Short mmCIF file of C-alpha atoms and ligand atoms in Angstrom, two decimals:
data_model
loop_
_atom_site.label_atom_id
_atom_site.label_comp_id
_atom_site.label_asym_id
_atom_site.label_seq_id
_atom_site.Cartn_x
_atom_site.Cartn_y
_atom_site.Cartn_z
CA MET P 28 -76.52 233.28 58.27
CA SER P 29 -75.07 236.65 57.23
CA ALA P 30 -75.93 238.13 53.85
CA LEU P 31 -73.80 236.71 50.92
CA PRO P 32 -71.37 239.11 49.18
CA GLU P 33 -72.22 240.06 45.63
CA ASN P 34 -71.21 237.43 43.06
CA ILE P 35 -71.35 234.50 45.49
CA HIS P 36 -73.93 232.01 44.20
CA THR P 37 -74.15 229.01 46.44
CA THR P 38 -75.21 225.66 45.03
CA PHE P 39 -76.79 224.26 48.16
CA ASP P 40 -80.17 223.90 46.53
CA ARG P 41 -78.84 222.03 43.58
CA ILE P 42 -76.77 219.30 45.14
CA LEU P 43 -77.92 216.11 46.84
CA GLN P 44 -79.40 216.79 50.22
CA ARG P 45 -77.90 215.68 53.50
CA SER P 46 -80.69 213.18 54.04
CA ASP P 47 -79.90 211.49 50.66
CA LYS P 48 -76.25 211.17 51.68
CA GLU P 49 -77.10 209.86 55.17
CA ALA P 50 -79.45 207.30 53.51
CA LEU P 51 -76.60 206.29 51.30
CA LEU P 52 -74.19 205.77 54.18
CA ASN P 53 -76.89 204.43 56.59
CA GLN P 54 -75.78 206.73 59.33
CA HIS P 55 -76.54 210.13 60.77
CA GLY P 56 -73.72 212.65 60.71
CA ILE P 57 -72.70 214.19 64.09
CA VAL P 58 -69.65 215.95 65.46
CA ILE P 59 -68.23 214.45 68.57
CA TRP P 60 -66.37 217.40 69.93
CA MET P 61 -63.71 216.40 72.52
CA THR P 62 -62.39 219.08 74.80
CA GLY P 63 -59.72 218.76 77.41
CA LEU P 64 -56.19 219.69 78.39
CA SER P 65 -53.20 218.81 76.18
CA GLY P 66 -52.36 215.21 76.83
CA SER P 67 -55.72 214.52 78.38
CA GLY P 68 -56.35 211.65 75.79
CA LYS P 69 -58.51 213.26 73.13
CA THR P 70 -56.53 211.89 70.17
CA THR P 71 -55.85 208.55 71.68
CA ILE P 72 -59.44 207.97 72.51
CA ALA P 73 -60.55 209.24 69.11
CA VAL P 74 -58.34 206.70 67.31
CA ALA P 75 -59.84 203.88 69.44
CA LEU P 76 -63.37 205.13 68.95
CA GLU P 77 -62.85 205.42 65.23
CA LYS P 78 -61.93 201.79 65.18
CA LEU P 79 -64.97 200.79 67.17
CA LEU P 80 -67.22 202.78 64.78
CA ALA P 81 -65.50 201.30 61.71
CA GLU P 82 -66.28 197.84 62.91
CA LYS P 83 -70.00 198.84 62.89
CA GLY P 84 -69.62 200.31 59.35
CA VAL P 85 -69.62 203.92 60.43
CA LEU P 86 -67.65 206.41 58.28
CA THR P 87 -65.68 208.86 60.32
CA GLN P 88 -63.12 211.66 60.04
CA VAL P 89 -60.80 212.56 62.85
CA LEU P 90 -59.92 216.20 63.05
CA ASP P 91 -57.19 217.18 65.48
CA GLY P 92 -55.44 220.33 66.56
CA ASP P 93 -51.99 219.52 65.23
CA ASN P 94 -53.24 218.27 61.84
CA ILE P 95 -55.48 221.32 61.38
CA ARG P 96 -52.83 223.75 62.48
CA SER P 97 -50.26 222.18 60.14
CA GLY P 98 -52.66 222.33 57.16
CA ILE P 99 -55.74 224.48 56.64
CA ASN P 100 -54.93 226.75 59.58
CA ASN P 101 -51.14 226.96 59.17
CA ASN P 102 -51.38 230.76 58.81
CA LEU P 103 -52.86 231.21 62.22
CA SER P 104 -51.10 232.15 65.47
CA PHE P 105 -52.31 231.72 69.14
CA SER P 106 -53.49 235.29 69.36
CA GLU P 107 -57.02 235.87 70.64
CA ALA P 108 -58.19 236.70 67.10
CA ASP P 109 -56.41 233.80 65.40
CA ARG P 110 -57.79 231.36 68.06
CA LYS P 111 -61.31 232.39 67.21
CA GLU P 112 -60.61 232.04 63.49
CA ASN P 113 -59.05 228.62 64.14
CA ILE P 114 -62.32 227.40 65.74
CA ARG P 115 -64.50 229.03 63.15
CA ARG P 116 -62.65 227.23 60.33
CA ILE P 117 -62.76 223.91 62.25
CA ALA P 118 -66.48 224.21 62.87
CA GLU P 119 -67.08 225.07 59.22
CA VAL P 120 -64.98 222.19 58.03
CA SER P 121 -66.85 219.84 60.50
CA LYS P 122 -70.11 221.14 59.06
CA LEU P 123 -69.17 220.14 55.56
CA PHE P 124 -68.42 216.65 56.78
CA VAL P 125 -71.58 216.40 58.85
CA GLU P 126 -73.67 217.61 55.92
CA CYS P 127 -72.21 214.75 54.05
CA GLY P 128 -73.38 212.27 56.75
CA VAL P 129 -69.89 211.70 58.09
CA VAL P 130 -69.20 211.36 61.88
CA THR P 131 -66.32 213.66 62.77
CA LEU P 132 -64.24 213.17 65.87
CA ASN P 133 -62.89 216.53 66.84
CA CYS P 134 -59.87 216.67 69.19
CA PHE P 135 -59.28 220.19 70.28
CA VAL P 136 -58.23 221.62 73.57
CA SER P 137 -60.92 224.28 72.97
CA PRO P 138 -60.23 225.76 76.51
CA THR P 139 -63.06 228.25 76.94
CA LYS P 140 -66.80 228.21 77.14
CA ASP P 141 -66.88 231.05 74.69
CA ILE P 142 -64.76 229.03 72.11
CA ARG P 143 -66.91 225.94 72.38
CA GLN P 144 -70.02 228.10 72.07
CA GLN P 145 -68.65 229.53 68.87
CA ALA P 146 -68.47 225.97 67.47
CA LYS P 147 -71.91 225.28 68.85
CA ASP P 148 -73.26 228.34 67.01
CA VAL P 149 -72.13 226.90 63.72
CA LEU P 150 -72.98 223.33 64.40
CA GLY P 151 -76.08 223.43 66.56
CA ASP P 152 -77.57 220.20 67.64
CA ASP P 153 -75.19 218.32 65.41
CA MET P 154 -72.42 218.77 67.92
CA VAL P 155 -72.13 216.80 71.13
CA GLU P 156 -69.46 217.83 73.64
CA VAL P 157 -67.32 215.19 75.35
CA PHE P 158 -65.18 216.35 78.20
CA VAL P 159 -61.91 214.30 78.37
CA ASN P 160 -61.56 214.94 81.96
CA THR P 161 -57.98 214.41 83.09
CA PRO P 162 -56.43 216.57 85.86
CA PHE P 163 -53.66 219.02 85.01
CA GLU P 164 -51.18 217.05 87.32
CA GLU P 165 -51.83 213.83 85.37
CA CYS P 166 -51.41 215.53 81.92
CA GLU P 167 -48.13 217.01 83.20
CA LYS P 168 -46.96 213.60 84.40
CA ARG P 169 -47.78 212.03 81.02
CA ASP P 170 -46.33 215.04 79.10
CA VAL P 171 -46.70 213.11 75.75
CA LYS P 172 -45.24 215.89 73.65
CA GLY P 173 -42.93 217.41 76.15
CA LEU P 174 -44.97 220.60 76.10
CA TYR P 175 -45.50 220.80 79.94
CA ALA P 176 -41.78 220.75 80.58
CA LYS P 177 -41.33 223.53 77.95
CA ALA P 178 -44.20 225.61 79.50
CA ARG P 179 -42.73 225.13 82.98
CA ALA P 180 -39.39 226.40 81.61
CA GLY P 181 -41.19 229.44 80.25
CA GLU P 182 -40.56 228.43 76.63
CA ILE P 183 -44.28 228.35 75.89
CA LYS P 184 -46.47 231.22 76.88
CA ASN P 185 -50.19 231.05 77.44
CA PHE P 186 -50.18 227.30 78.00
CA THR P 187 -53.59 225.99 78.86
CA GLY P 188 -53.90 224.97 82.56
CA LEU P 189 -50.62 226.79 83.45
CA ASP P 190 -50.84 230.45 82.51
CA ALA P 191 -54.06 230.28 80.38
CA PRO P 192 -57.31 229.17 81.70
CA PHE P 193 -59.22 225.93 81.00
CA GLU P 194 -62.90 226.21 81.62
CA ALA P 195 -64.46 222.78 82.15
CA PRO P 196 -67.65 222.34 80.41
CA GLU P 197 -70.60 222.63 82.83
CA ASN P 198 -73.01 220.25 81.19
CA PRO P 199 -71.23 218.13 78.55
CA PHE P 200 -72.99 215.38 76.70
CA LEU P 201 -70.36 213.02 78.40
CA ASN P 202 -67.72 213.44 81.06
CA ILE P 203 -65.03 210.92 80.55
CA GLU P 204 -62.58 210.48 83.50
CA THR P 205 -59.50 208.86 82.13
CA VAL P 206 -57.28 208.36 85.22
CA GLY P 207 -56.92 204.76 86.19
CA ARG P 208 -58.93 203.69 83.15
CA SER P 209 -57.91 202.13 79.85
CA VAL P 210 -58.25 203.87 76.52
CA GLU P 211 -60.52 201.08 75.24
CA SER P 212 -62.89 201.60 78.26
CA CYS P 213 -63.19 205.31 77.64
CA ALA P 214 -63.74 204.83 73.93
CA GLN P 215 -66.34 202.13 74.54
CA GLU P 216 -68.24 204.51 76.88
CA ILE P 217 -68.42 207.09 74.17
CA PHE P 218 -69.26 204.50 71.50
CA ASN P 219 -72.25 203.31 73.56
CA ALA P 220 -73.56 206.88 74.05
CA VAL P 221 -73.26 208.05 70.38
CA MET P 222 -74.30 204.86 68.54
CA PRO P 223 -78.06 205.68 69.02
CA LEU P 224 -77.45 209.17 67.53
CA ILE P 225 -75.58 207.71 64.48
CA LYS P 226 -77.85 204.89 63.74
CA GLN P 227 -81.27 206.43 64.40
P1 ADP I 313 -54.55 214.92 73.60
O1 ADP I 313 -54.92 214.52 72.26
O2 ADP I 313 -55.66 215.21 74.54
O3 ADP I 313 -53.52 216.09 73.63
P2 ADP I 313 -53.08 212.47 73.55
O4 ADP I 313 -54.17 211.47 73.13
O5 ADP I 313 -52.11 212.99 72.52
O6 ADP I 313 -53.84 213.70 74.27
O7 ADP I 313 -52.31 211.85 74.74
C1 ADP I 313 -52.83 211.17 75.93
C2 ADP I 313 -51.86 210.15 76.50
O8 ADP I 313 -52.43 209.66 77.71
C3 ADP I 313 -51.45 208.96 75.61
O9 ADP I 313 -50.03 208.80 75.80
C4 ADP I 313 -52.23 207.92 76.25
O10 ADP I 313 -51.76 206.62 75.96
C5 ADP I 313 -52.35 208.19 77.64
N1 ADP I 313 -53.48 207.65 78.31
C6 ADP I 313 -53.45 206.99 79.52
N2 ADP I 313 -54.66 206.58 79.95
C7 ADP I 313 -55.55 207.08 79.04
C8 ADP I 313 -56.97 206.95 78.90
N3 ADP I 313 -57.74 206.30 79.73
N4 ADP I 313 -57.57 207.51 77.77
C9 ADP I 313 -56.75 208.24 76.92
N5 ADP I 313 -55.37 208.39 76.97
C10 ADP I 313 -54.80 207.79 78.10
#
């Protein structure tokens, strides 16, 4: 951690510890970081996964790109520097939840290894990476938000997968291929893999 500026006095040592909060909730906080192209299914799967977890009494928080960009990060652009700042804030917000024992379901394109590494640098082993693996052609066919059509028409620049890169994770915790599968089956696969981490 970098040195604190003068006049900043953190209270971390005086508040209830993470372990106390986790005991209270009877769960272990983790960040399930979903990466994948726009329209790959991150948010849809997170919503289904949240339901499965809630049925087992797990407290969660879904964080997704559009919500964060319309709220806490509404002053950030898509410039290189602002993309970095976007991820830094998301990771720090996730850390606050995780320190409280909450399971966060993060739905962010997070297109490069570098960006995901930045999050990992903040979250360490509390973060598991889930690749929502849907090919570009399929995402373009779905075009849930009409963004692919706009990007093709040149109305959106630096669109991930088209004129900005998407670097697939090399060694994700899970690789979820969505084509030809139901949302429920994808969510169930993640649920099965993360439950042992949450209920240790
Ligand atoms: P993202 O959050 O990655 O941008 P969304 O969740 O908003 O993507 O959109 C994914 C779209 O793909 C939804 O319309 C969803 O119904 C559809 N879809 C089809 N099959 C699947 C699947 N197996 N998993 C997730 N989404 C799927």
